[in-house]
PDB file of C-alpha atoms and ligand atoms in Angstrom:
ATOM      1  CA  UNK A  30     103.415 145.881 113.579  1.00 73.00           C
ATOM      2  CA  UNK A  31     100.312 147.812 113.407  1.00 90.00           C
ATOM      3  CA  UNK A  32     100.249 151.298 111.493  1.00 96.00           C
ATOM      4  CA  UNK A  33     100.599 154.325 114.248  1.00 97.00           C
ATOM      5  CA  UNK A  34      99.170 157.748 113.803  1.00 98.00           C
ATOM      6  CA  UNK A  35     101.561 159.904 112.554  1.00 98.00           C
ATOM      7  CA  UNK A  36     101.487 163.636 113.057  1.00 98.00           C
ATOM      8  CA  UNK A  37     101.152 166.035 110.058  1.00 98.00           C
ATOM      9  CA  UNK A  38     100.565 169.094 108.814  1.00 98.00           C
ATOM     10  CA  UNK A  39      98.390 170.924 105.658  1.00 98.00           C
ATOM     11  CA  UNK A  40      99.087 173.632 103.649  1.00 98.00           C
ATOM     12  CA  UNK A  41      97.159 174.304 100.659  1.00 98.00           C
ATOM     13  CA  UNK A  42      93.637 174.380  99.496  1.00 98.00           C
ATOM     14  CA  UNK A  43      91.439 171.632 100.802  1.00 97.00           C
ATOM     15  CA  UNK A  44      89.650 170.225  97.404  1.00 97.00           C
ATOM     16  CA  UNK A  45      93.017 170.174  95.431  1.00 98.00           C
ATOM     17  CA  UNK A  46      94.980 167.768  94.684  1.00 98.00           C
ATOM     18  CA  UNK A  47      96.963 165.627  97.930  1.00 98.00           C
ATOM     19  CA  UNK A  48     100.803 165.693  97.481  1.00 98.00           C
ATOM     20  CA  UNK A  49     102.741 164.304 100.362  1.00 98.00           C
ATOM     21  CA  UNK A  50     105.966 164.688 101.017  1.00 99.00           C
ATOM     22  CA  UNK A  51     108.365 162.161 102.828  1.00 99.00           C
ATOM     23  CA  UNK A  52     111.144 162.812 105.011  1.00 98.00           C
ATOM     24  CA  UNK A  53     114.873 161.736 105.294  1.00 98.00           C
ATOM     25  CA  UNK A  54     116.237 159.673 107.967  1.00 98.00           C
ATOM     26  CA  UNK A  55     116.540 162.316 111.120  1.00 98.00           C
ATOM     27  CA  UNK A  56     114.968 165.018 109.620  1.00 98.00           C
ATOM     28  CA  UNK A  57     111.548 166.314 110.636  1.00 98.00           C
ATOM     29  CA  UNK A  58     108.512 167.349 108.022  1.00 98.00           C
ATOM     30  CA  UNK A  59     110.571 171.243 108.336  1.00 98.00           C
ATOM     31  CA  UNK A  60     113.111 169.769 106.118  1.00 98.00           C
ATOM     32  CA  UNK A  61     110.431 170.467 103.200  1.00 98.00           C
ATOM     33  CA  UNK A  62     109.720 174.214 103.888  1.00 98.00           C
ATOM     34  CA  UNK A  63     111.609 175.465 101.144  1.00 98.00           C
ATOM     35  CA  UNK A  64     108.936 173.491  99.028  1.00 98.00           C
ATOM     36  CA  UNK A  65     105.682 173.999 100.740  1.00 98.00           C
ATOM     37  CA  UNK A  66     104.810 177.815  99.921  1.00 98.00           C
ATOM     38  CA  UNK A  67     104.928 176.986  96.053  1.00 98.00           C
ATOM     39  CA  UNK A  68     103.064 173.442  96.128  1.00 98.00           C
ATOM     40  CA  UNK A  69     100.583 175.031  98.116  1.00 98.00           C
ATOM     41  CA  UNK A  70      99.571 177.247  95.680  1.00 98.00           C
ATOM     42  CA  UNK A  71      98.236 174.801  93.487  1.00 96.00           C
ATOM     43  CA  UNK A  72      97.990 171.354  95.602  1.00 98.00           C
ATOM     44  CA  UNK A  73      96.962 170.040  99.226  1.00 98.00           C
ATOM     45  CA  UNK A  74     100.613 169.697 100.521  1.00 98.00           C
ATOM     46  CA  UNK A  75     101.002 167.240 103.234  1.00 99.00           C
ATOM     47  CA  UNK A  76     103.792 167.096 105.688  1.00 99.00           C
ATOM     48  CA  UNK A  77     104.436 164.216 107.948  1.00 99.00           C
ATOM     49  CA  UNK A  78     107.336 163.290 110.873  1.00 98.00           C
ATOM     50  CA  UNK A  79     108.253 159.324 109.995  1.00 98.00           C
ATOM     51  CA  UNK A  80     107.502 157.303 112.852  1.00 98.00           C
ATOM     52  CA  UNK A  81     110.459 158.032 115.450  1.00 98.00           C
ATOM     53  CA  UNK A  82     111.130 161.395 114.464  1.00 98.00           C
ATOM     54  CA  UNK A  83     109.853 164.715 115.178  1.00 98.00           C
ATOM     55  CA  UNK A  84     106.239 164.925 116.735  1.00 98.00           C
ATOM     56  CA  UNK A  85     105.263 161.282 115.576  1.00 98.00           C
ATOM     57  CA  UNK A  86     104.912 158.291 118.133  1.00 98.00           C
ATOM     58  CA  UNK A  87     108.033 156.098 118.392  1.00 98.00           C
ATOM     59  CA  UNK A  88     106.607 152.624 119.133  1.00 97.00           C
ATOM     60  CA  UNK A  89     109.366 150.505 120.221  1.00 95.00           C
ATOM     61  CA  UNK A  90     111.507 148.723 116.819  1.00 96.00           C
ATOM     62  CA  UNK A  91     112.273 146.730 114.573  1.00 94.00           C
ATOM     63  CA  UNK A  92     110.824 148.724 111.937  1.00 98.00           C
ATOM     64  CA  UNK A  93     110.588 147.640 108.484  1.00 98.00           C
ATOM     65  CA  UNK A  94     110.135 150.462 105.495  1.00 98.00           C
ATOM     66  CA  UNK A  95     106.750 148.125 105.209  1.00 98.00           C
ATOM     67  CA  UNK A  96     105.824 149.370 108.556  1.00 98.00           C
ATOM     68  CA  UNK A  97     106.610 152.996 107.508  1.00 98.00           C
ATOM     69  CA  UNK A  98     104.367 152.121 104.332  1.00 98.00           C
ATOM     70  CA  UNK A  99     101.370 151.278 106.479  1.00 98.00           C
ATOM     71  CA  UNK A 100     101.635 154.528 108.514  1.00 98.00           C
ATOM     72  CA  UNK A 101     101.578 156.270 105.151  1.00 98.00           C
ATOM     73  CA  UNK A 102      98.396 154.119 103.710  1.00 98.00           C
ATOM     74  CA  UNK A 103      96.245 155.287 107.375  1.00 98.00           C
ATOM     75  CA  UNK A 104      97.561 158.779 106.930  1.00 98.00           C
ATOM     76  CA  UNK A 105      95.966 158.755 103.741  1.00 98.00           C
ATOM     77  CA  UNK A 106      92.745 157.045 104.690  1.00 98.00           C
ATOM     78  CA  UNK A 107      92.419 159.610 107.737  1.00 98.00           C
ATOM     79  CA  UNK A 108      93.103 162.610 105.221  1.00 98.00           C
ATOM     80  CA  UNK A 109      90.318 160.947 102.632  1.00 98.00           C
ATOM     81  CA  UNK A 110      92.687 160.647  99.791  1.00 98.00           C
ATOM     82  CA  UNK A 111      92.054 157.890  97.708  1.00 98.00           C
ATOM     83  CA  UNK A 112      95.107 158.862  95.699  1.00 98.00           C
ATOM     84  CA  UNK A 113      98.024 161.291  96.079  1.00 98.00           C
ATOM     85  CA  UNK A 114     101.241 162.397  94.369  1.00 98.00           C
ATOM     86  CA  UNK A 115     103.981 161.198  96.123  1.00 98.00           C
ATOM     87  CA  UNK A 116     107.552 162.592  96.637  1.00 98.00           C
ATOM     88  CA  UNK A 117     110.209 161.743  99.445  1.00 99.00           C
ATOM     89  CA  UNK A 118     113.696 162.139 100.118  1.00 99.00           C
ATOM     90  CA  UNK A 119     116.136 159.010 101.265  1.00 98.00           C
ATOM     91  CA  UNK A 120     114.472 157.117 103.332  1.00 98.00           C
ATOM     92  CA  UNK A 121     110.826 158.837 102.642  1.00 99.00           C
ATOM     93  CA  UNK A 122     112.137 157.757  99.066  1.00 99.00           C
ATOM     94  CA  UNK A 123     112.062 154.295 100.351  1.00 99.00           C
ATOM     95  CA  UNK A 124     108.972 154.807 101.800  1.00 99.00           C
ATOM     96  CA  UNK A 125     107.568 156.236  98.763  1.00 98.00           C
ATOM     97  CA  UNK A 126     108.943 154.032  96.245  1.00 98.00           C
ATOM     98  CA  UNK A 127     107.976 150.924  98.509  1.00 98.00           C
ATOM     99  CA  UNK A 128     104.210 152.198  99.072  1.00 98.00           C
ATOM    100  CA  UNK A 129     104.038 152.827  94.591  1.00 98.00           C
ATOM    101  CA  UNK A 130     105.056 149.361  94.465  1.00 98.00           C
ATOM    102  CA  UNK A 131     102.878 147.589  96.988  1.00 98.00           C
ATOM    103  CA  UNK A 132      99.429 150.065  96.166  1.00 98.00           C
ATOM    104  CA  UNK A 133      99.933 151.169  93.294  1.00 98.00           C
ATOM    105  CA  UNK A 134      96.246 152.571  92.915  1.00 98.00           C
ATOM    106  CA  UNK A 135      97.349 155.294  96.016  1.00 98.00           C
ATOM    107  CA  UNK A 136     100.043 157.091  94.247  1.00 98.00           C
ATOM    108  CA  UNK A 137      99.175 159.177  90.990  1.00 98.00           C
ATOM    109  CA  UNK A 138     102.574 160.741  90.619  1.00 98.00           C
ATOM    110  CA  UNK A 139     106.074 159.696  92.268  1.00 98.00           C
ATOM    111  CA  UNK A 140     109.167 161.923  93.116  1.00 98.00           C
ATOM    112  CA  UNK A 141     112.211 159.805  94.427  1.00 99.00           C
ATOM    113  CA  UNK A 142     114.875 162.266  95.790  1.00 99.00           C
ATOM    114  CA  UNK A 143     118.710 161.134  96.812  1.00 99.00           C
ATOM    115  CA  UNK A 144     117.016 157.390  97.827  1.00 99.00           C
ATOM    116  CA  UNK A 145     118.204 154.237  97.394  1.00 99.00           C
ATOM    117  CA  UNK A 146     116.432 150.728  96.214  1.00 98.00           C
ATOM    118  CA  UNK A 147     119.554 148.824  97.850  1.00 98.00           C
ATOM    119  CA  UNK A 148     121.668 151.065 100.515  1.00 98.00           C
ATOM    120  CA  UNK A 149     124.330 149.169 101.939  1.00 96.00           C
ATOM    121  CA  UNK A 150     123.708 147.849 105.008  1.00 97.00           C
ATOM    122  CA  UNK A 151     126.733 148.044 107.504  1.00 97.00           C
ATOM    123  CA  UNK A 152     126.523 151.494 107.778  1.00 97.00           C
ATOM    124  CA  UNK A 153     123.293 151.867 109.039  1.00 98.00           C
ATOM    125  CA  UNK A 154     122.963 148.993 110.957  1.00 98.00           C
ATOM    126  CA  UNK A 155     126.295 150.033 112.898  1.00 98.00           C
ATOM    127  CA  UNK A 156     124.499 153.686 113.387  1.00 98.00           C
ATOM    128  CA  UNK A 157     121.608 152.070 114.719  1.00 98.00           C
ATOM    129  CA  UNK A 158     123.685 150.394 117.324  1.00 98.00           C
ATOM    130  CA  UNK A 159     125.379 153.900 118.373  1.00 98.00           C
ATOM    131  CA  UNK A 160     122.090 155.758 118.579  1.00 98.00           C
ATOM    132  CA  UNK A 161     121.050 153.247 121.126  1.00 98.00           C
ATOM    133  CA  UNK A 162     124.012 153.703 123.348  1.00 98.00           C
ATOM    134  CA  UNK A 163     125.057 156.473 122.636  1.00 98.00           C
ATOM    135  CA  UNK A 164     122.014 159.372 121.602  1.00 98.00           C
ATOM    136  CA  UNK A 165     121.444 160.787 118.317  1.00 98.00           C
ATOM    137  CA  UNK A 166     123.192 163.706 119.423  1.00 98.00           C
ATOM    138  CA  UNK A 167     126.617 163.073 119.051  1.00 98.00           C
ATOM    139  CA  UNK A 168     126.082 161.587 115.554  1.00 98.00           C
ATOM    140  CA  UNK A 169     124.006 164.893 114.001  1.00 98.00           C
ATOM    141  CA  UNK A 170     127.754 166.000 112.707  1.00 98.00           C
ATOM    142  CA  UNK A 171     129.410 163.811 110.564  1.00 98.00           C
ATOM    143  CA  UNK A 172     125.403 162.983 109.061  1.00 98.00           C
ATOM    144  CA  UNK A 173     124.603 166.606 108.359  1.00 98.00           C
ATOM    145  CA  UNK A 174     127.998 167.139 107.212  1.00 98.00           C
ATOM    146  CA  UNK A 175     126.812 164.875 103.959  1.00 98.00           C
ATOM    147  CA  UNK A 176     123.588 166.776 103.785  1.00 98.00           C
ATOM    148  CA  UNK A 177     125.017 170.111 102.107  1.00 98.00           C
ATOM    149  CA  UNK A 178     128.147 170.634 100.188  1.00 98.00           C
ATOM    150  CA  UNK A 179     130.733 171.865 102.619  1.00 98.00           C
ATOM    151  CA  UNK A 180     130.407 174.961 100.815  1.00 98.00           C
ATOM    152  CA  UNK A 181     127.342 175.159 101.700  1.00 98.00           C
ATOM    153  CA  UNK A 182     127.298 174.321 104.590  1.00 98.00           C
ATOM    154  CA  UNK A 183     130.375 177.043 105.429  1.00 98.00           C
ATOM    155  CA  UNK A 184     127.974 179.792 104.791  1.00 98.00           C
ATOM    156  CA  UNK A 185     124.530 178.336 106.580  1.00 98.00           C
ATOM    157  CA  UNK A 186     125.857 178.100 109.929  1.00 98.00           C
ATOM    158  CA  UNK A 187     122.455 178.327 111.340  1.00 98.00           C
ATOM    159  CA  UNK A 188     120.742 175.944 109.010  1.00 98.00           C
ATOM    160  CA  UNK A 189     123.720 173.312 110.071  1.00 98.00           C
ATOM    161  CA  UNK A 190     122.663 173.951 113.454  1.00 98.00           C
ATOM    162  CA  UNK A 191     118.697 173.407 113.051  1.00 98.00           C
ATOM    163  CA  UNK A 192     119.546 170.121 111.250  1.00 98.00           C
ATOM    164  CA  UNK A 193     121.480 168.506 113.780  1.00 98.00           C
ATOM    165  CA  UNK A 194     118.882 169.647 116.190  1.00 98.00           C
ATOM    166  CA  UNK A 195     116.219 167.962 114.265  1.00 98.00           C
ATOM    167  CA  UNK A 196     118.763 164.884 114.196  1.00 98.00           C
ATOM    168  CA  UNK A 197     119.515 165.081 118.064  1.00 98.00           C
ATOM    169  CA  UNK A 198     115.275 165.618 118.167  1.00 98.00           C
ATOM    170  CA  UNK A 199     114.768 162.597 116.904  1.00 98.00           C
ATOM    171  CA  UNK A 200     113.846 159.271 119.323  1.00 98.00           C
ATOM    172  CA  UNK A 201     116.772 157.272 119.747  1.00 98.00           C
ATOM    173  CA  UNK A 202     114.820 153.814 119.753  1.00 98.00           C
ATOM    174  CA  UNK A 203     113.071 155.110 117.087  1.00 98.00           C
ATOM    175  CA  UNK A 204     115.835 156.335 115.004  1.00 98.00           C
ATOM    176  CA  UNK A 205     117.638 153.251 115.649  1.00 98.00           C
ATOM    177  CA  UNK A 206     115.022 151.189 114.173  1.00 98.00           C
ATOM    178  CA  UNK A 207     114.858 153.931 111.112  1.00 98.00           C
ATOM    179  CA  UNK A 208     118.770 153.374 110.121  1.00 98.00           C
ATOM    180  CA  UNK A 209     117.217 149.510 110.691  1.00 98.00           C
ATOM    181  CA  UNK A 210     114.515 149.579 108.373  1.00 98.00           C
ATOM    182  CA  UNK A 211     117.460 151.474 105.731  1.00 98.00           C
ATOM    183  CA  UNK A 212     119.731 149.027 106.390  1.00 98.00           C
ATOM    184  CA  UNK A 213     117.332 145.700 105.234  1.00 98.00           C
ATOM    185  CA  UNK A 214     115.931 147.554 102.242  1.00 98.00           C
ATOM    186  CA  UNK A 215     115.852 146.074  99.119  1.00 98.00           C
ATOM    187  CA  UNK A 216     113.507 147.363  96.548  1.00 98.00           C
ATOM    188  CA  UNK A 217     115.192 146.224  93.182  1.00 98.00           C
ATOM    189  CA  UNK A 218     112.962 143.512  92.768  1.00 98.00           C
ATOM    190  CA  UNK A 219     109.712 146.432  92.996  1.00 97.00           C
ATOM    191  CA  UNK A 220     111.227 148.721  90.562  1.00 98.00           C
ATOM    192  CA  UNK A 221     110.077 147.250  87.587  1.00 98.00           C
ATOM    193  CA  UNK A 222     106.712 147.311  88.715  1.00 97.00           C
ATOM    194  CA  UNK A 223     106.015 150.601  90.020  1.00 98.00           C
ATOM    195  CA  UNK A 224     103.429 152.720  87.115  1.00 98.00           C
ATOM    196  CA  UNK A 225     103.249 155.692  88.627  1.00 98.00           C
ATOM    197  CA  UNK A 226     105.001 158.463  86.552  1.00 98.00           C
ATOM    198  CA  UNK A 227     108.304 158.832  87.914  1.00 98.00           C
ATOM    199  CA  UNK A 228     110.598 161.633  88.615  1.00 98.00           C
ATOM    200  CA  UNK A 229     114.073 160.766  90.353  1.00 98.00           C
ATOM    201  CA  UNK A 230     116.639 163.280  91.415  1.00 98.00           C
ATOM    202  CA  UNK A 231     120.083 162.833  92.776  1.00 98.00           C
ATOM    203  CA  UNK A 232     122.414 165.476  94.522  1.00 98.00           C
ATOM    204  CA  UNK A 233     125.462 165.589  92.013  1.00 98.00           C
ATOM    205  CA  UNK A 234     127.998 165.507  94.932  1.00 98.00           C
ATOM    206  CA  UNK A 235     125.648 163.405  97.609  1.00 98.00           C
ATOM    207  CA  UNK A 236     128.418 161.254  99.472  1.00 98.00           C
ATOM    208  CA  UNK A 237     125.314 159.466 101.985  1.00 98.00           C
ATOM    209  CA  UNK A 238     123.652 157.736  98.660  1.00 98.00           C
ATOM    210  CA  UNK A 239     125.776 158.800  95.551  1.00 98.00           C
ATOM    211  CA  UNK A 240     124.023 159.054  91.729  1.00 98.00           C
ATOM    212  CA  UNK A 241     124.659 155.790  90.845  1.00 98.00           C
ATOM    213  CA  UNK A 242     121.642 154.830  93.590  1.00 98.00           C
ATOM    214  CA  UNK A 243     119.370 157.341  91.496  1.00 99.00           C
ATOM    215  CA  UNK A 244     120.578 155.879  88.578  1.00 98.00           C
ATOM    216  CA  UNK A 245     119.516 152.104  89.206  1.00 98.00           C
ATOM    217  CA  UNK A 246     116.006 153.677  89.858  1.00 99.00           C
ATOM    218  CA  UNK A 247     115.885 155.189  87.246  1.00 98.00           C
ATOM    219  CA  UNK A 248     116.491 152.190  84.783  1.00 98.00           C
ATOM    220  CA  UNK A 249     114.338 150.074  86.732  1.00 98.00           C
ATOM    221  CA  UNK A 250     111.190 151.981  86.771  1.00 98.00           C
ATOM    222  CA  UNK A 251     109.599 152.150  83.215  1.00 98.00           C
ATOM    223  CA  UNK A 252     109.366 155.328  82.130  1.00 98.00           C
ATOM    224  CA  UNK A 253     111.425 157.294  84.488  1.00 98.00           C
ATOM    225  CA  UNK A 254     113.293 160.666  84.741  1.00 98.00           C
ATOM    226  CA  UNK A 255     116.229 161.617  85.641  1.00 98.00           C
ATOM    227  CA  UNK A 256     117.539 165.044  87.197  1.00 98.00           C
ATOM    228  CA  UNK A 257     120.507 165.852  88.387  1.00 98.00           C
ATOM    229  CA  UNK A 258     121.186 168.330  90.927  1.00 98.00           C
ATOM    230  CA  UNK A 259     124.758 170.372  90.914  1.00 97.00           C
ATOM    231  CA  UNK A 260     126.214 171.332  93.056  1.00 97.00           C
ATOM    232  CA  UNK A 261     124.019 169.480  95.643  1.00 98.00           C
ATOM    233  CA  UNK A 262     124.482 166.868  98.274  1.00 98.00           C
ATOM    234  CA  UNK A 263     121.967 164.708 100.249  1.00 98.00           C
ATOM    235  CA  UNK A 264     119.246 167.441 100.867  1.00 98.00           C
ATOM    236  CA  UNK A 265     119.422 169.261  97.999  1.00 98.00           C
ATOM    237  CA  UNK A 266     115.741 170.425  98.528  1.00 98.00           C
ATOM    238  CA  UNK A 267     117.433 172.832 100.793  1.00 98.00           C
ATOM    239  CA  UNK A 268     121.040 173.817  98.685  1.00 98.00           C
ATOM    240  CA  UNK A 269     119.299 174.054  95.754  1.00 98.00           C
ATOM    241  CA  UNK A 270     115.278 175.016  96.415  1.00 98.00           C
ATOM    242  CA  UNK A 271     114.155 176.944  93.291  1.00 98.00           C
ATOM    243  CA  UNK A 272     115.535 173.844  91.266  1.00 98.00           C
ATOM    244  CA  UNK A 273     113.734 171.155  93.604  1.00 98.00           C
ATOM    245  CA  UNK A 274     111.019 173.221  93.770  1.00 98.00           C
ATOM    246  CA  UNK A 275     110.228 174.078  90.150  1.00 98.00           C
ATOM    247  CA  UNK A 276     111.079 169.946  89.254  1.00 98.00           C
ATOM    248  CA  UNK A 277     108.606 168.955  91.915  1.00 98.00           C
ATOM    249  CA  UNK A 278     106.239 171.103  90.071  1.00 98.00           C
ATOM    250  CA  UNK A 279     107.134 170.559  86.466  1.00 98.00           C
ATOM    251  CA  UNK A 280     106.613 166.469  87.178  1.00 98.00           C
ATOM    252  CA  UNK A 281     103.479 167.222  89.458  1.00 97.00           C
ATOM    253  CA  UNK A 282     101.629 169.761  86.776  1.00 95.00           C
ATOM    254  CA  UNK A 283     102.537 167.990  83.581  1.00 91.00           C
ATOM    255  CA  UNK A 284      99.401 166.437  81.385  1.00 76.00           C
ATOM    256  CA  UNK A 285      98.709 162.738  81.813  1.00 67.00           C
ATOM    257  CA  UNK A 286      98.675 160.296  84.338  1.00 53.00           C
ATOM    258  CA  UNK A 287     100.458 156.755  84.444  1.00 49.00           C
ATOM    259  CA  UNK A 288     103.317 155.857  82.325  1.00 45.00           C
TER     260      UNK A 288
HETATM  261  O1  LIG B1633     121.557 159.778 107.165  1.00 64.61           O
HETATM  262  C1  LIG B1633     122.298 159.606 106.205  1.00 64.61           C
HETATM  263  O2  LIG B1633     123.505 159.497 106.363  1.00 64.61           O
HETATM  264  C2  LIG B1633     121.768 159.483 104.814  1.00 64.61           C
HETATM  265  C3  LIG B1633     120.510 158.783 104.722  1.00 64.61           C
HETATM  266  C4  LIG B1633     120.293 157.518 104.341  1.00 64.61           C
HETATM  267  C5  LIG B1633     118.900 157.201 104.380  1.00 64.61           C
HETATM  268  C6  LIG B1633     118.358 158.512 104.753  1.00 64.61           C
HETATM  269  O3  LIG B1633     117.175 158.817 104.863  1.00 64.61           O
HETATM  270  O4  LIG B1633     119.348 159.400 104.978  1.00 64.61           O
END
């Protein structure tokens, strides 16, 4: 499938560095704005909607996290970035982890947040086959409900309520093919080869991809470090913001380049 033109935003000054950031599956690129204001101090920030979600085109599926990769590589040729830091969440950490491993010379830096190099499969493949008959709508509970800690969660009613918007937002062909492209990933064989500098973090208490996902990363990719975030679940960008926030930017700022 060819690569589609996927919408974005920029925040930052023009000449700095690029860092983009990747987002989970049935979240929008508003799932990062806890992060933005600080990156954007000190780097280009770039914000994208994965194909099928948000303001992005939603070609009809299968998808592959390949095909997510290629969307990635144009974005990055239409922005005139040779090379970029890196950072996504779930399935932008597939996305991210997959595009390290396959063009390597794109990605300076790499942040892999509450991802996966081998999510089971059932799951998402029997999700896919309820957002096509059934919406995304009626599923945006029980996912968000693994996205924050329920105490959390018990005191951000309204931030429950914009996520499963941006869940019930998102295309249901396209999401479909999304909890598709999850469901067939297997990066384990990549992991070993990926030499960009690599920062993983897991939510302590995520039940949708629990630490011992983070954990295989982490062993597999030479070099790489691991942070744990607690309490936090899948997005713990948003439970936990100053800690995200000030990793992202420890990993991004720190001398040197590849391991
Ligand atoms: O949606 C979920 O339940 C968790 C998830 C897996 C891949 C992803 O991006 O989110």
């Amino acid at each position: 499938m060819s690569a589609v033109e996927v919408s974005y935003t920029e925040d930052g000054p023009a000449d700095a560095p690029v860092v983009l950031l990747s987002n989970s599956l049935g979240a929008t690129r508003g799932m990062w704005d806890p992060q933005v204001p600080a990156l954007a101090e000190r780097y280009r920030v770039v914000t994208y909607d994965t194909r099928g979600h948000g303001e992005s085109p939603a070609p009809a599926g299968p998808y592959t996290v390949d095909d997510l990769v290629d969307d990635v590589v144009a974005l990055l040729d239409r922005l005139g970035a040779r090379t970029a830091h890196v950072a996504g969440l779930s399935l932008g950490g597939m996305t991210a982890m997959r595009l390290a491993a396959r063009e390597p010379s794109r990605v300076d830096r790499l942040v892999l947040l509450a991802t996966s190099a081998k999510p089971d499969p059932q799951g998402f493949l029997d999700r896919a086959v309820q957002a096509r008959s059934g919406g995304t709508a009626p599923l945006a509970p029980t996912i968000v409900s693994r996205w924050l800690t329920p105490a959390y969660a018990a005191g951000h009613p309204d931030l429950v309520a914009r996520l499963e918007a941006m869940i019930a937002g998102a295309d249901d062909e396209g999401y479909a093919s999304c909890c598709e492209a999850v469901g067939h990933f297997d990066a384990r064989e990549d992991l070993a080869r990926i030499s960009a500098r690599t920062l993983v973090v897991s939510g302590a208490e995520d039940p949708a991809l629990p630490p011992p996902h983070q954990q295989l990363i982490a062993d597999g990719i030479p070099g790489a470090t691991l942070v744990s975030i607690s309490p936090g679940a899948h997005l713990p960008n948003l439970e936990r913001p100053l800690e995200v926030t000030g990793a992202l930017l420890a990993h991004l700022d720190a001398a040197g380049s590849h391991a």
